[in-house]
Short mmCIF file of C-alpha atoms in Angstrom, two decimals:
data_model
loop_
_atom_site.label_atom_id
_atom_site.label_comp_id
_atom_site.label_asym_id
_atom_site.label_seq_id
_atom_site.Cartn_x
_atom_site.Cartn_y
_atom_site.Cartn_z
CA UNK Q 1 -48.17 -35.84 4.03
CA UNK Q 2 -44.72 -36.59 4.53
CA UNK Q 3 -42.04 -34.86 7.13
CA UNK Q 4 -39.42 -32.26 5.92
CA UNK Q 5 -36.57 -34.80 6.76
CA UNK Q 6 -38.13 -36.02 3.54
CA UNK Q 7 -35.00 -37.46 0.69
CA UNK Q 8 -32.65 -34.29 1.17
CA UNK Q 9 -30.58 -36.02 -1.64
CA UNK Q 10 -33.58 -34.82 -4.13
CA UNK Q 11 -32.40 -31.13 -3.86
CA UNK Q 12 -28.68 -31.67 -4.38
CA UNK Q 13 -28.52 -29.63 -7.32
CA UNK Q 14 -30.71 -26.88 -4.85
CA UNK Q 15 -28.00 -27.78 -2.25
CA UNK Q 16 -24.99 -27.00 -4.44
CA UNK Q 17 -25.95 -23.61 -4.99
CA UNK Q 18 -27.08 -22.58 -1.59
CA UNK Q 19 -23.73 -24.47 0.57
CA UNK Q 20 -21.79 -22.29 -2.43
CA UNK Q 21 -23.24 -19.15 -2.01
CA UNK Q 22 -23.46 -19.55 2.23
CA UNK Q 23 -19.63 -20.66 2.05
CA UNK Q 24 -18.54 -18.08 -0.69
CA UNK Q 25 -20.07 -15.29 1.82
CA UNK Q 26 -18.22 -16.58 5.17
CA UNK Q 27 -14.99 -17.20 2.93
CA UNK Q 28 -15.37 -13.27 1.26
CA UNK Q 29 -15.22 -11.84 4.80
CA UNK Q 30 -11.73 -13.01 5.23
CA UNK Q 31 -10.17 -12.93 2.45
CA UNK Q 32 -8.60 -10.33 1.01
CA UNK Q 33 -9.41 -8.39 -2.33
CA UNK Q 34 -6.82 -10.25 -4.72
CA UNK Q 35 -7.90 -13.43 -3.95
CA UNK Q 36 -12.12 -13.53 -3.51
CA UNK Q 37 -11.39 -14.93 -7.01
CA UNK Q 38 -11.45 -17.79 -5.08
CA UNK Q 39 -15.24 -17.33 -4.21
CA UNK Q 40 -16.12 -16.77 -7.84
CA UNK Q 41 -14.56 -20.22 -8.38
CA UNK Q 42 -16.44 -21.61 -5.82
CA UNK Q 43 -19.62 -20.34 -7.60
CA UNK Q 44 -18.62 -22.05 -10.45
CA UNK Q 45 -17.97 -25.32 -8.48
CA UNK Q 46 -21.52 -24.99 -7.14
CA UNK Q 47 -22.69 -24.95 -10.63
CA UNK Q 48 -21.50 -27.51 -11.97
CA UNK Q 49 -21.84 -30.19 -8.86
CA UNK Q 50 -25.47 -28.77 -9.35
CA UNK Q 51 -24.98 -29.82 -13.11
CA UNK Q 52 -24.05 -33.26 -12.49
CA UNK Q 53 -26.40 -33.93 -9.71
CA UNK Q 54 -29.24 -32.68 -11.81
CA UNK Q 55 -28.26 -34.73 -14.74
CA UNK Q 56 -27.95 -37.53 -12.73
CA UNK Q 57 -31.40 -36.62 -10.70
CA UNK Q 58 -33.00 -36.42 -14.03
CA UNK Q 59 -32.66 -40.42 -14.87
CA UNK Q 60 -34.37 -41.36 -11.38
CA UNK Q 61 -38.04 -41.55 -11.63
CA UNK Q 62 -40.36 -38.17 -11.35
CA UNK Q 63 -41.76 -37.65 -7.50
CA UNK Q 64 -43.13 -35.01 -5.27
CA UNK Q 65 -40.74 -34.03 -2.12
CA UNK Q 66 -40.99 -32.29 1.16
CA UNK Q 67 -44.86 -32.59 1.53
CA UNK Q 68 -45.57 -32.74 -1.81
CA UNK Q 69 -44.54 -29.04 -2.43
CA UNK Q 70 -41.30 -29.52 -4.69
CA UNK Q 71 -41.86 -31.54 -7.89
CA UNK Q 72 -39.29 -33.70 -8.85
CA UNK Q 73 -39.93 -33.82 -12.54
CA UNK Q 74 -38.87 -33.33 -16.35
CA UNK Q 75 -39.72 -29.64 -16.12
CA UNK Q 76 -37.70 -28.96 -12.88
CA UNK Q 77 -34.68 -31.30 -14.59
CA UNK Q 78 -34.77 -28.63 -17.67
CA UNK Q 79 -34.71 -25.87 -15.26
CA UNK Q 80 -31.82 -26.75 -13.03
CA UNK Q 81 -29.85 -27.67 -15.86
CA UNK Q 82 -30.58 -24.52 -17.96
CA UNK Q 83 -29.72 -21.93 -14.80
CA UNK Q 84 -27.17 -23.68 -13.50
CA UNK Q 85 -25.28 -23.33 -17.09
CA UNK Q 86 -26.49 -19.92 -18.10
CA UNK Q 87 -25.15 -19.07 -14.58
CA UNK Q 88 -21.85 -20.45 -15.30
CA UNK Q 89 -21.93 -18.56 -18.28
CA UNK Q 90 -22.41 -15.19 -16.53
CA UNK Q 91 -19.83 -16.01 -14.07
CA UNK Q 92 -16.99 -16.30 -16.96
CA UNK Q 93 -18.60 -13.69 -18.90
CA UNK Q 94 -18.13 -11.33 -15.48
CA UNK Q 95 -14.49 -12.50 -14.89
CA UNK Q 96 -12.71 -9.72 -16.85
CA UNK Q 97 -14.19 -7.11 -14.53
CA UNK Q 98 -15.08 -8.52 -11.08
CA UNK Q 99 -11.65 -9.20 -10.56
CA UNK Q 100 -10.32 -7.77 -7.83
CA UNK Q 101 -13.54 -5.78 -7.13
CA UNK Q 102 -14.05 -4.72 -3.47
CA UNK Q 103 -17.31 -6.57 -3.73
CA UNK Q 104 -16.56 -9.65 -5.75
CA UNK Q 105 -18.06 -11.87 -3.17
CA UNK Q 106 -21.42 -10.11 -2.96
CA UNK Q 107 -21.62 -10.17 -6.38
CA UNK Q 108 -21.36 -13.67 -7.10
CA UNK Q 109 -23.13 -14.59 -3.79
CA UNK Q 110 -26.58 -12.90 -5.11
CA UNK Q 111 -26.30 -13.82 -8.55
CA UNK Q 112 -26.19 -17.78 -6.82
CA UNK Q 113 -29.06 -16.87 -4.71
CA UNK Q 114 -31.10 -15.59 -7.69
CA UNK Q 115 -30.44 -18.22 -9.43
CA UNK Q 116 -31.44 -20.82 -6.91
CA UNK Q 117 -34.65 -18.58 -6.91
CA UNK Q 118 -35.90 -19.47 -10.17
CA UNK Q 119 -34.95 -23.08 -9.30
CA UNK Q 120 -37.28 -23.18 -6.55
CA UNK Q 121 -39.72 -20.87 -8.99
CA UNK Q 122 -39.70 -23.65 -11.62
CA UNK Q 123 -40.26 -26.82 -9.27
CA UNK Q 124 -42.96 -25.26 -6.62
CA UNK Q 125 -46.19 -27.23 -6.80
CA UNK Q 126 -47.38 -25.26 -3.82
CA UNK Q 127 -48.78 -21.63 -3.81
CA UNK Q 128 -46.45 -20.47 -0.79
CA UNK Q 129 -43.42 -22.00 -1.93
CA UNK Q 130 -44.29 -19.82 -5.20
CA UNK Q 131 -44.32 -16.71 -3.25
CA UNK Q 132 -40.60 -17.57 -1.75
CA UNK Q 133 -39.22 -18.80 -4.98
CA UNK Q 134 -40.41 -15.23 -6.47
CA UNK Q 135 -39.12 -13.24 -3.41
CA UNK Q 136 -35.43 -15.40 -3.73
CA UNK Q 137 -35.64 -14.61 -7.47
CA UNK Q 138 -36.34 -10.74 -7.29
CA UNK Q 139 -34.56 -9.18 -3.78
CA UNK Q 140 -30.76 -10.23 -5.41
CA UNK Q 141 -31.37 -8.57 -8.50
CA UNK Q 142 -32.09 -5.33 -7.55
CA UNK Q 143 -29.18 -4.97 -5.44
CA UNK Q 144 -27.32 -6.46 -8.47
CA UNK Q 145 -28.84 -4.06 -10.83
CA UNK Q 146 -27.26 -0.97 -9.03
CA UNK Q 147 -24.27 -2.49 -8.03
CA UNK Q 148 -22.28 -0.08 -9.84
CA UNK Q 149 -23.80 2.45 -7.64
CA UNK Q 150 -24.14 5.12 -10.78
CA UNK Q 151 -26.81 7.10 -11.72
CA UNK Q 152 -28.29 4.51 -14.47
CA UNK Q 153 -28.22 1.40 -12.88
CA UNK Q 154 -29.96 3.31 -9.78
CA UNK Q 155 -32.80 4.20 -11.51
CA UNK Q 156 -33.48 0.83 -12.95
CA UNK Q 157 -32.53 -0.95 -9.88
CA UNK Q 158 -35.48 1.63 -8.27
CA UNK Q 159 -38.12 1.68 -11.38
CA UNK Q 160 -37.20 -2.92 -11.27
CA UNK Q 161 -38.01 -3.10 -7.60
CA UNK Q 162 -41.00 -0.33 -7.76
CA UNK Q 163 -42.48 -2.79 -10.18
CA UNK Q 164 -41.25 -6.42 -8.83
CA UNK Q 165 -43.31 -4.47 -5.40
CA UNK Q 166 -46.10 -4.25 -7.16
CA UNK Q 167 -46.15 -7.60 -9.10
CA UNK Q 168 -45.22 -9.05 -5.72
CA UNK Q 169 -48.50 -7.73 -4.56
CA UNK Q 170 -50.48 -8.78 -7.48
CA UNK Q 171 -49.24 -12.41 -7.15
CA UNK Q 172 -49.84 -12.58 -3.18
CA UNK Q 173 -53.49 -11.64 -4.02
CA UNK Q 174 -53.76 -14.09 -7.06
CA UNK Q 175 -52.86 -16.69 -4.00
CA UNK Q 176 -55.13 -15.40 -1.68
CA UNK Q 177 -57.93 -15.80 -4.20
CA UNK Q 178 -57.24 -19.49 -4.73
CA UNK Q 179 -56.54 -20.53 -1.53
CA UNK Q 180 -60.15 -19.17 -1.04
CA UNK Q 181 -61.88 -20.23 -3.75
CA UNK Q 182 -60.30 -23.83 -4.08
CA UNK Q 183 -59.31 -24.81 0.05
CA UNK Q 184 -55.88 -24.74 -0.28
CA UNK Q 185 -52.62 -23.81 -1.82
CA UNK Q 186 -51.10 -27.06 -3.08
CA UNK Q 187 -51.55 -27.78 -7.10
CA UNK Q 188 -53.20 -30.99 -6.22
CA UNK Q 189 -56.04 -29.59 -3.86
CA UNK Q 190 -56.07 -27.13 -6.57
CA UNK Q 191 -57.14 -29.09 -9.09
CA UNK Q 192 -59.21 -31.19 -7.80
CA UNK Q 193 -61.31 -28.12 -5.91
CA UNK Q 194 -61.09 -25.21 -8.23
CA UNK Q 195 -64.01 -26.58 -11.33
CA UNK Q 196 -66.13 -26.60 -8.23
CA UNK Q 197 -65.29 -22.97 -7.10
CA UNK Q 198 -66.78 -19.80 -7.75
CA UNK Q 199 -65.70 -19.06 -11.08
CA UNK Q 200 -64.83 -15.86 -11.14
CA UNK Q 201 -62.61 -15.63 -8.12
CA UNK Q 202 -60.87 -18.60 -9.64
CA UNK Q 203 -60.02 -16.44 -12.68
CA UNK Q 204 -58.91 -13.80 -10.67
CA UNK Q 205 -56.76 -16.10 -8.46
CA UNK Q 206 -55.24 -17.35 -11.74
CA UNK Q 207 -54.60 -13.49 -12.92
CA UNK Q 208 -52.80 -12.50 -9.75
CA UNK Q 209 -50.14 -15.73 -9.81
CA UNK Q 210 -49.85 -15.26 -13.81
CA UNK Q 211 -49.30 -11.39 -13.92
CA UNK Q 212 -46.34 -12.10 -10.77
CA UNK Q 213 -44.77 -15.04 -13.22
CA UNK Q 214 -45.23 -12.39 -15.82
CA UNK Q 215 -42.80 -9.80 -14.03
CA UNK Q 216 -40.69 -12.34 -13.57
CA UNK Q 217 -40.42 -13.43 -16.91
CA UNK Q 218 -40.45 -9.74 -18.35
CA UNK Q 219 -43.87 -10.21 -20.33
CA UNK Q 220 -46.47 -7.62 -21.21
CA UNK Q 221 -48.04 -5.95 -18.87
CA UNK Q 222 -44.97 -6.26 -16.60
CA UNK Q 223 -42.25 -6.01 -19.03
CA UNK Q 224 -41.67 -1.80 -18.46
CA UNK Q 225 -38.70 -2.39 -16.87
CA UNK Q 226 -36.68 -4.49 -19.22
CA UNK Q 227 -34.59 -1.91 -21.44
CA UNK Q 228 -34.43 0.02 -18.10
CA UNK Q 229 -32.07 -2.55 -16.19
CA UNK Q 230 -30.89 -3.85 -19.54
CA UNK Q 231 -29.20 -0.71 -20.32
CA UNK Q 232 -28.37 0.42 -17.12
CA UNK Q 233 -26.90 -2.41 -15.20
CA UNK Q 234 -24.03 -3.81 -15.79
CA UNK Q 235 -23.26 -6.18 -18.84
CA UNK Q 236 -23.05 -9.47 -17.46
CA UNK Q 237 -25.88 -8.35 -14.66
CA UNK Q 238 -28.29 -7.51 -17.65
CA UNK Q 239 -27.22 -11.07 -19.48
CA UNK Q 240 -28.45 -12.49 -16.16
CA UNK Q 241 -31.39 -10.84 -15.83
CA UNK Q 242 -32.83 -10.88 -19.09
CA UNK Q 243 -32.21 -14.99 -19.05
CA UNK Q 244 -32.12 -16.87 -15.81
CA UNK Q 245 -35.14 -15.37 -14.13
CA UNK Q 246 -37.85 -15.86 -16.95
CA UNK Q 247 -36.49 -19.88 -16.78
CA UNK Q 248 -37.95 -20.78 -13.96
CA UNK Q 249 -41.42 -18.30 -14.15
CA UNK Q 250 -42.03 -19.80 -17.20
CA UNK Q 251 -41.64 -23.53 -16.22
CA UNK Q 252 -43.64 -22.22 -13.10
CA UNK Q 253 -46.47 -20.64 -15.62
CA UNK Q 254 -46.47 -24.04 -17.50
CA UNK Q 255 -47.02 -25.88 -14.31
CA UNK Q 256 -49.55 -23.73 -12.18
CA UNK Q 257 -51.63 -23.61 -15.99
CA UNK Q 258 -50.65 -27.49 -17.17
CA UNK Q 259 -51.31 -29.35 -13.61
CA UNK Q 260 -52.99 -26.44 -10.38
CA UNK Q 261 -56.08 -24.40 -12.75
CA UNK Q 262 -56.40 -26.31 -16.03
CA UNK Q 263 -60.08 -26.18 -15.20
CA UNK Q 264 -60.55 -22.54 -14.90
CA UNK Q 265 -62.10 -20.44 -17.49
CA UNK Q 266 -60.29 -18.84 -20.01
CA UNK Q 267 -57.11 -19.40 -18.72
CA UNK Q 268 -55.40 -21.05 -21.68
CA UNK Q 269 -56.64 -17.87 -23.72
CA UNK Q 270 -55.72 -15.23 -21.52
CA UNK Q 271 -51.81 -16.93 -21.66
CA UNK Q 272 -52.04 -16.79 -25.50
CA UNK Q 273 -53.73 -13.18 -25.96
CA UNK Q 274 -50.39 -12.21 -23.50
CA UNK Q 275 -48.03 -14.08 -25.84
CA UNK Q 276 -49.23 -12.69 -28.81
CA UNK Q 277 -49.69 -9.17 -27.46
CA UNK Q 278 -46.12 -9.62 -25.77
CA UNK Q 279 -44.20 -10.59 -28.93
CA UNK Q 280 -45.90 -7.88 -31.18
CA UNK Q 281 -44.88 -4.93 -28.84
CA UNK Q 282 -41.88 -6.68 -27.99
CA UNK Q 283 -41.04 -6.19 -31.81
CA UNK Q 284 -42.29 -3.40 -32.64
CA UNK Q 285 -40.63 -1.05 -29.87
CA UNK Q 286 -37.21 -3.01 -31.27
CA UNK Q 287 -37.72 -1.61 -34.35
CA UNK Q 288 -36.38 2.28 -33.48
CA UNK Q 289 -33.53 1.24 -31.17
CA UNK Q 290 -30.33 2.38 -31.79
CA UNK Q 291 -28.47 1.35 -28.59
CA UNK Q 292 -27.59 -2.84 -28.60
CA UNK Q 293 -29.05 -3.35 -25.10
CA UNK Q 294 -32.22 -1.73 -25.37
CA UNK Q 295 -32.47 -3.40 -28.80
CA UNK Q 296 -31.73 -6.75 -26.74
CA UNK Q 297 -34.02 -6.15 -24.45
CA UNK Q 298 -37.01 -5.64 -26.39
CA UNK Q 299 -35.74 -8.66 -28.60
CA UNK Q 300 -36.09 -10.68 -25.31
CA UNK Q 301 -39.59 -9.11 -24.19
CA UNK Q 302 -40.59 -10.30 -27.80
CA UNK Q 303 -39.09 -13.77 -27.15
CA UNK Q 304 -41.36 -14.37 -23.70
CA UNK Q 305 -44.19 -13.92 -26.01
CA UNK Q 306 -42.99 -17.09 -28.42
CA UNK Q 307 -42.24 -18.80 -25.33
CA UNK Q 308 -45.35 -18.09 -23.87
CA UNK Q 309 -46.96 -20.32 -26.86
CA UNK Q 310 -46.22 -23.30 -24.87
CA UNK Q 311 -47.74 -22.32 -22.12
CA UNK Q 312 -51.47 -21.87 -23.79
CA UNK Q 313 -50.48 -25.35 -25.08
CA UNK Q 314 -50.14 -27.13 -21.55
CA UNK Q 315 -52.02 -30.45 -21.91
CA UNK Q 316 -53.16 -30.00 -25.43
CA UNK Q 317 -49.99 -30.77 -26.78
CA UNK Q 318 -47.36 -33.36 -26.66
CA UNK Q 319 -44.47 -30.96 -27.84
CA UNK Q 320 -45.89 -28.11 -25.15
CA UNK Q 321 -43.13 -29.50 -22.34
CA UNK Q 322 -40.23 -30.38 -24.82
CA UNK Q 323 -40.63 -27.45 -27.21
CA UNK Q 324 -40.83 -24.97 -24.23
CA UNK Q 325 -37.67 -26.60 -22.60
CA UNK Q 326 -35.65 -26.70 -25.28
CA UNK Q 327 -36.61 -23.29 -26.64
CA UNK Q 328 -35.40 -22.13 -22.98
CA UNK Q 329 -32.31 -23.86 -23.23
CA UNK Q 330 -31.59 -22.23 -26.80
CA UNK Q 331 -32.20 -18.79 -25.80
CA UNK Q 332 -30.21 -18.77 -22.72
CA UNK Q 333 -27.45 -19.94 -24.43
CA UNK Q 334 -28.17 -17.83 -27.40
CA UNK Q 335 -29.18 -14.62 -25.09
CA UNK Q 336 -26.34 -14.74 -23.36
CA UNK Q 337 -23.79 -14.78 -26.36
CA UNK Q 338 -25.15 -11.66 -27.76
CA UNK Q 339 -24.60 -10.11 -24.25
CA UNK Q 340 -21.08 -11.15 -24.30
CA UNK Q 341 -20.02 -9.74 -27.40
CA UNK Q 342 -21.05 -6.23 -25.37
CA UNK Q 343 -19.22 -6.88 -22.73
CA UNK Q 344 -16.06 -7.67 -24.52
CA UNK Q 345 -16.41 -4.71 -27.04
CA UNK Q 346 -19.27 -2.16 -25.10
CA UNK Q 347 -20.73 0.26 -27.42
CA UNK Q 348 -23.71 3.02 -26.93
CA UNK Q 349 -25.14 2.65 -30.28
CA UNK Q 350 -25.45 -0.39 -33.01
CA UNK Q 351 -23.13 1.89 -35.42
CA UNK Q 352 -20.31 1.02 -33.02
CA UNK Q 353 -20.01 -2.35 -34.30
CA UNK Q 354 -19.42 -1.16 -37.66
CA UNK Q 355 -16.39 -3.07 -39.72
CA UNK Q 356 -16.04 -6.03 -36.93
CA UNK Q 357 -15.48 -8.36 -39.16
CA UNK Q 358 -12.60 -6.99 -40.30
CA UNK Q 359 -10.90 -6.63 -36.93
CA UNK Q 360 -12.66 -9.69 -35.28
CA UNK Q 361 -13.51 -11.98 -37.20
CA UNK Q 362 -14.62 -14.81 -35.04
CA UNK Q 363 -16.07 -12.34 -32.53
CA UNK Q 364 -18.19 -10.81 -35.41
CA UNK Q 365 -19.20 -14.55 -36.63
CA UNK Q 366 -20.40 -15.09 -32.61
CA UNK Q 367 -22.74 -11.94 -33.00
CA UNK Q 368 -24.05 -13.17 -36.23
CA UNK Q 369 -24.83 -16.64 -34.72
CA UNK Q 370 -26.41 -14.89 -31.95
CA UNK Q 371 -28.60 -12.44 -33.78
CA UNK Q 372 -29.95 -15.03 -36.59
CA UNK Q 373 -30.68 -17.18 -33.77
CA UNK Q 374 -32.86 -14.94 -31.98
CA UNK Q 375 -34.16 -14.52 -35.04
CA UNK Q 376 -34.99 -18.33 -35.41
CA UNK Q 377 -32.63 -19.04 -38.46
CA UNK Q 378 -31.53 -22.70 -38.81
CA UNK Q 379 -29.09 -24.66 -37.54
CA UNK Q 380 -29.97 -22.89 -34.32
CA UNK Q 381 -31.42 -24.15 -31.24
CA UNK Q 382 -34.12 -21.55 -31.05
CA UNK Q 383 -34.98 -22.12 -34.54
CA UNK Q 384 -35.78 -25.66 -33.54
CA UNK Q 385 -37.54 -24.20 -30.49
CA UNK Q 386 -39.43 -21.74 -32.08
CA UNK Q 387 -40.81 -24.95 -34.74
CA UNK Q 388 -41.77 -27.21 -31.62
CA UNK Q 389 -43.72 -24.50 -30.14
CA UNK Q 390 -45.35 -23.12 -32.99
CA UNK Q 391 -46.25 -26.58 -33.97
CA UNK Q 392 -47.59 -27.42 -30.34
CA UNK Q 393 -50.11 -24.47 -30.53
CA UNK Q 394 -51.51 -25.52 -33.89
CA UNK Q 395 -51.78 -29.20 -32.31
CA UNK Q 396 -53.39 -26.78 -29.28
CA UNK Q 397 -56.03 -25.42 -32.01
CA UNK Q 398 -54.60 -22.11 -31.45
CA UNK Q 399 -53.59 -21.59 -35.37
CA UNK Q 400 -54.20 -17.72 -35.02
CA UNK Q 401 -51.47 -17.14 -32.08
CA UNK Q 402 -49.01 -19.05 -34.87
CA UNK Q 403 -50.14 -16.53 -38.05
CA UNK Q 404 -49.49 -14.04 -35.25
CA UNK Q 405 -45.69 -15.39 -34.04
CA UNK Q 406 -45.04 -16.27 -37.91
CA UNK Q 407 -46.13 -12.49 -38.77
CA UNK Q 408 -43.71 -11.16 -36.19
CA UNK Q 409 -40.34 -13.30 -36.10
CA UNK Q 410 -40.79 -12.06 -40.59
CA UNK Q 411 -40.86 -9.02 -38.81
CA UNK Q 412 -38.36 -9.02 -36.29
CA UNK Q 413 -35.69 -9.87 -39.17
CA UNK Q 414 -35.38 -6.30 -39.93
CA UNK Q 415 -34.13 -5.08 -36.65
CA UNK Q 416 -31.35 -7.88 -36.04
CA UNK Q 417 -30.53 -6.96 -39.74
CA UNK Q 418 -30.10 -3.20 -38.63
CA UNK Q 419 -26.98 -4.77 -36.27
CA UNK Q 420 -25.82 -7.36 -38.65
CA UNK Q 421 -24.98 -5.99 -41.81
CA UNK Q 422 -22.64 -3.03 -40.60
CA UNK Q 423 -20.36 -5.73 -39.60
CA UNK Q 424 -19.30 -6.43 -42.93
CA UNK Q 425 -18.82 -2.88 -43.73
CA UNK Q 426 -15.92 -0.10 -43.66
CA UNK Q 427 -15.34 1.69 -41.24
CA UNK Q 428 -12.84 4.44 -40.27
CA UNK Q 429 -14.12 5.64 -37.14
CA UNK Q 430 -13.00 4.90 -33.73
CA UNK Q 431 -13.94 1.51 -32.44
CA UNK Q 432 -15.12 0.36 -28.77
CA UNK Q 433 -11.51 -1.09 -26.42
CA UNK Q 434 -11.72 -5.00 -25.54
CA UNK Q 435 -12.89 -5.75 -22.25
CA UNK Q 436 -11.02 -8.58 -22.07
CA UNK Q 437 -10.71 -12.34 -22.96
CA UNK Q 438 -13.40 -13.55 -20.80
CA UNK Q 439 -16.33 -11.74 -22.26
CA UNK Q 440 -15.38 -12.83 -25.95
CA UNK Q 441 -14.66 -16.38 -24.48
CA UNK Q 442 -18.07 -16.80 -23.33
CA UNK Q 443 -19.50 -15.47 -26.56
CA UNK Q 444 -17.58 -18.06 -28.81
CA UNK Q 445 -19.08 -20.38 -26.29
CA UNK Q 446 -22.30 -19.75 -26.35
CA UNK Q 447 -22.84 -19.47 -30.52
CA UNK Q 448 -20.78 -22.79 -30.81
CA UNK Q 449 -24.06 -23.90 -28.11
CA UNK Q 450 -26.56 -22.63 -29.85
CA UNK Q 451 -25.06 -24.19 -32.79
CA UNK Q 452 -24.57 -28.03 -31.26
CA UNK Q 453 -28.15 -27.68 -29.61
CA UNK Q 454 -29.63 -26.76 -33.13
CA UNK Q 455 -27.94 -29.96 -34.58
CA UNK Q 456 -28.67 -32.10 -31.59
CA UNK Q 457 -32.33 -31.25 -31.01
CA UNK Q 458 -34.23 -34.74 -32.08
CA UNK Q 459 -32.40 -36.64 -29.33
CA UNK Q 460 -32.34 -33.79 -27.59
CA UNK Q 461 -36.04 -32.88 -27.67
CA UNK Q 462 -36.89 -36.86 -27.60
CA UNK Q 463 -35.24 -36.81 -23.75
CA UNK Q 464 -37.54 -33.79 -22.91
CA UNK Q 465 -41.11 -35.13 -23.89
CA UNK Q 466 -42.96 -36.12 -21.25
CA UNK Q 467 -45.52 -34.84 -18.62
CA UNK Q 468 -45.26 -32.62 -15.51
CA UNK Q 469 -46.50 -34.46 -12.23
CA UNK Q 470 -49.57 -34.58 -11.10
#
């Protein structure tokens, strides 16, 4: 056991975000409205000083800080790398409108926090460092989900934190039930105590912490609020929530299943009955949608359960870790260009869309990128992710959960067909106003990502295998 003076220089990329956010609130107070631009740009210098550092931390060698609670490690590199840049992201993509907001600074002071939350989330290898990374990760967004203060993003922000309560609950008693069954609450202790616990207080330990990582990701059972805040927050809040969050709890999943229970009973099943059970209803309830954002949000419950794949692979597989990272790094990229294109031309219904080719061309060709790539068409990056981890559960012996995923992404064509083919029809009727340049900036961005991931993914997937620490 080591002090908490312990290599502060390890959390530099943890650092970045919290001096930005601390500064960008004492700097809001005093400035006035036209210029707390000038905290958004210090959000944005946070990010990418917690870019470089992370990039930078990710060459050093993989270690345990701060008692051994904070894992230093390929997973946590992936992480901070992949929030820190979807973050950017939804900092442009929110430029067009926060501008000159009376709460600019608030804004981009929570959406920092939150996203240092699922940092924390996806490098915890202790139990109560769990519970604060899902705290830091939850209270920002529901004051972000109403902070338009109207009558939809209310209820969501209500029926998001009504749940994340109960979740919160669920998870606290999942950590009670280890810490009494296996002695303690680090991931070591963990697993060296837990195959010598009562068994089934183990398994119900391990339900608790998964179902909490499962809110947090937006997974079946805890995925009911996920259209809700989706379609009533606003754009670049619903971008943010449907992508950053689910980073780190599913990097977190990977690592409480891969290195703190992988001796408890039927845990690697439970994770892949959840994935396939998430993905199918994920799907199906996209099939009827007729609104963009509910149809995104049910595409990205249905993505947690590919994603989730990985996880029931943890230590069975040698593509697990690199084929979940890089999957995450395709969809947030991917996820997040799809939300842009509603933010820079917001429409209720799919039908809104209709003829975008015609008047933007390159903004249509964004969508389409977008779309097939949640779909898992090649060149994308979550094409390539979707392979890795479909291929790590058959080397997992779990060949049924892959019939299952194969079944549904045939499936799931239909629906992202339903928004894809208007595009490239006529249309005389009257069409959604621009939101701005940002919004279609960051969309052009992101599809151009998902593209150069897809074509870069052997040397990209080669820098991601390895193993979580132990």
């Amino acid at each position: 056991m080591t002090g908490l003076h312990e290599d502060p220089g390890a959390l530099l990329p943890e650092l970045a975000l919290a001096v930005a956010a601390v500064a960008g609130l004492l700097a809001g107070s005093w400035l006035p409205r036209r210029r707390q631009w000038l905290v958004r740009l210090l959000g944005a210098i946070g990010c990418t000083v917690g870019i470089a550092a992370a990039v930078v931390a990710a060459t050093g060698p993989a270690r345990t800080v701060f008692g051994g609670s904070y894992a230093v490690d390929t997973g946590l590199a992936v992480a901070r790398v992949v929030i820190l840049a979807g973050t950017l992201l939804v900092l442009a993509m929110a430029g067009g409108t926060l501008s000159g907001h009376r709460r600019e600074t608030e804004f981009v002071v929570l959406l920092l926090l939150a996203a240092l939350g699922a940092m924390v989330l996806a490098g915890t290898d202790d139990l109560l460092l769990l519970i604060a990374g899902y705290l830091l990760a939850s209270v920002p967004l529901y004051a972000l989900t109403a902070f338009d203060a109207d009558p939809a993003g209310t209820e969501a922000a209500l029926k998001y934190y009504l749940i994340g309560a109960l979740f919160g609950v669920v998870l606290m008693l999942g950590v009670a039930a280890l810490l009494a069954a296996g002695g303690g609450t680090d991931y070591p202790t963990l697993a060296r105590t837990l195959p010598g616990a009562p068994p089934v207080l183990a398994a119900a330990g391990f339900v608790g912490v998964f179902g909490g990582l499962l809110f947090k990701a937006g997974g079946a059972p805890a995925q009911f609020w996920v259209p809700d805040v989706a379609e009533g927050a606003g754009t670049p809040v619903a971008a943010f929530v449907t992508t950053i969050p689910k980073i780190g709890a599913l990097i977190a999943a990977y690592r409480l299943l891969d290195v703190a229970v992988p001796g408890v009973a039927g845990g690697r099943l439970l994770v892949a009955a959840v994935a396939a059970g998430t993905m199918t209803l994920g799907n199906l309830a996209a099939f009827a949608q007729t609104n963009p954002r509910r149809l995104l949000a049910y595409s990205t419950i249905s993505q947690v359960g590919y994603l989730l794949m990985a996880v029931a692979a943890a230590g069975h597989a040698a593509l697990a870790l690199p084929g979940l990272g890089f999957y995450l790094a395709g969809y947030a990229v991917t996820n997040i260009g799809a939300f842009a294109v509603l933010a820079a031309l917001p429409s209720a219904t799919l039908d809104g869309h209709r003829g975008l080719f015609g008047r933007r061309p390159v903004l249509a060709l964004a969508l389409v990128i977008c779309l097939l790539g949640l779909v898992g068409t090649p060149p994308t990056a979550i094409f390539v992710g979707k392979l890795s981890v479909f291929t790590a559960a058959f080397d997992a012996n779990l060949l049924w959960l892959v019939v299952v995923a194969a079944a549904n992404t045939l499936a799931s064509l239909y629906y992202y067909l339903r928004w894809i083919v208007p595009l490239f029809q006529r249309d005389g009727a009257p069409h959604p106003t621009p939101a701005g340049r940002w919004p279609a900036a960051v969309a052009v961005t992101a599809a151009a990502g998902s593209l150069a991931l897809g074509l870069a993914a052997e040397p990209v997937v080669h820098a991601l295998s390895g193993h979580l620490l132990r």
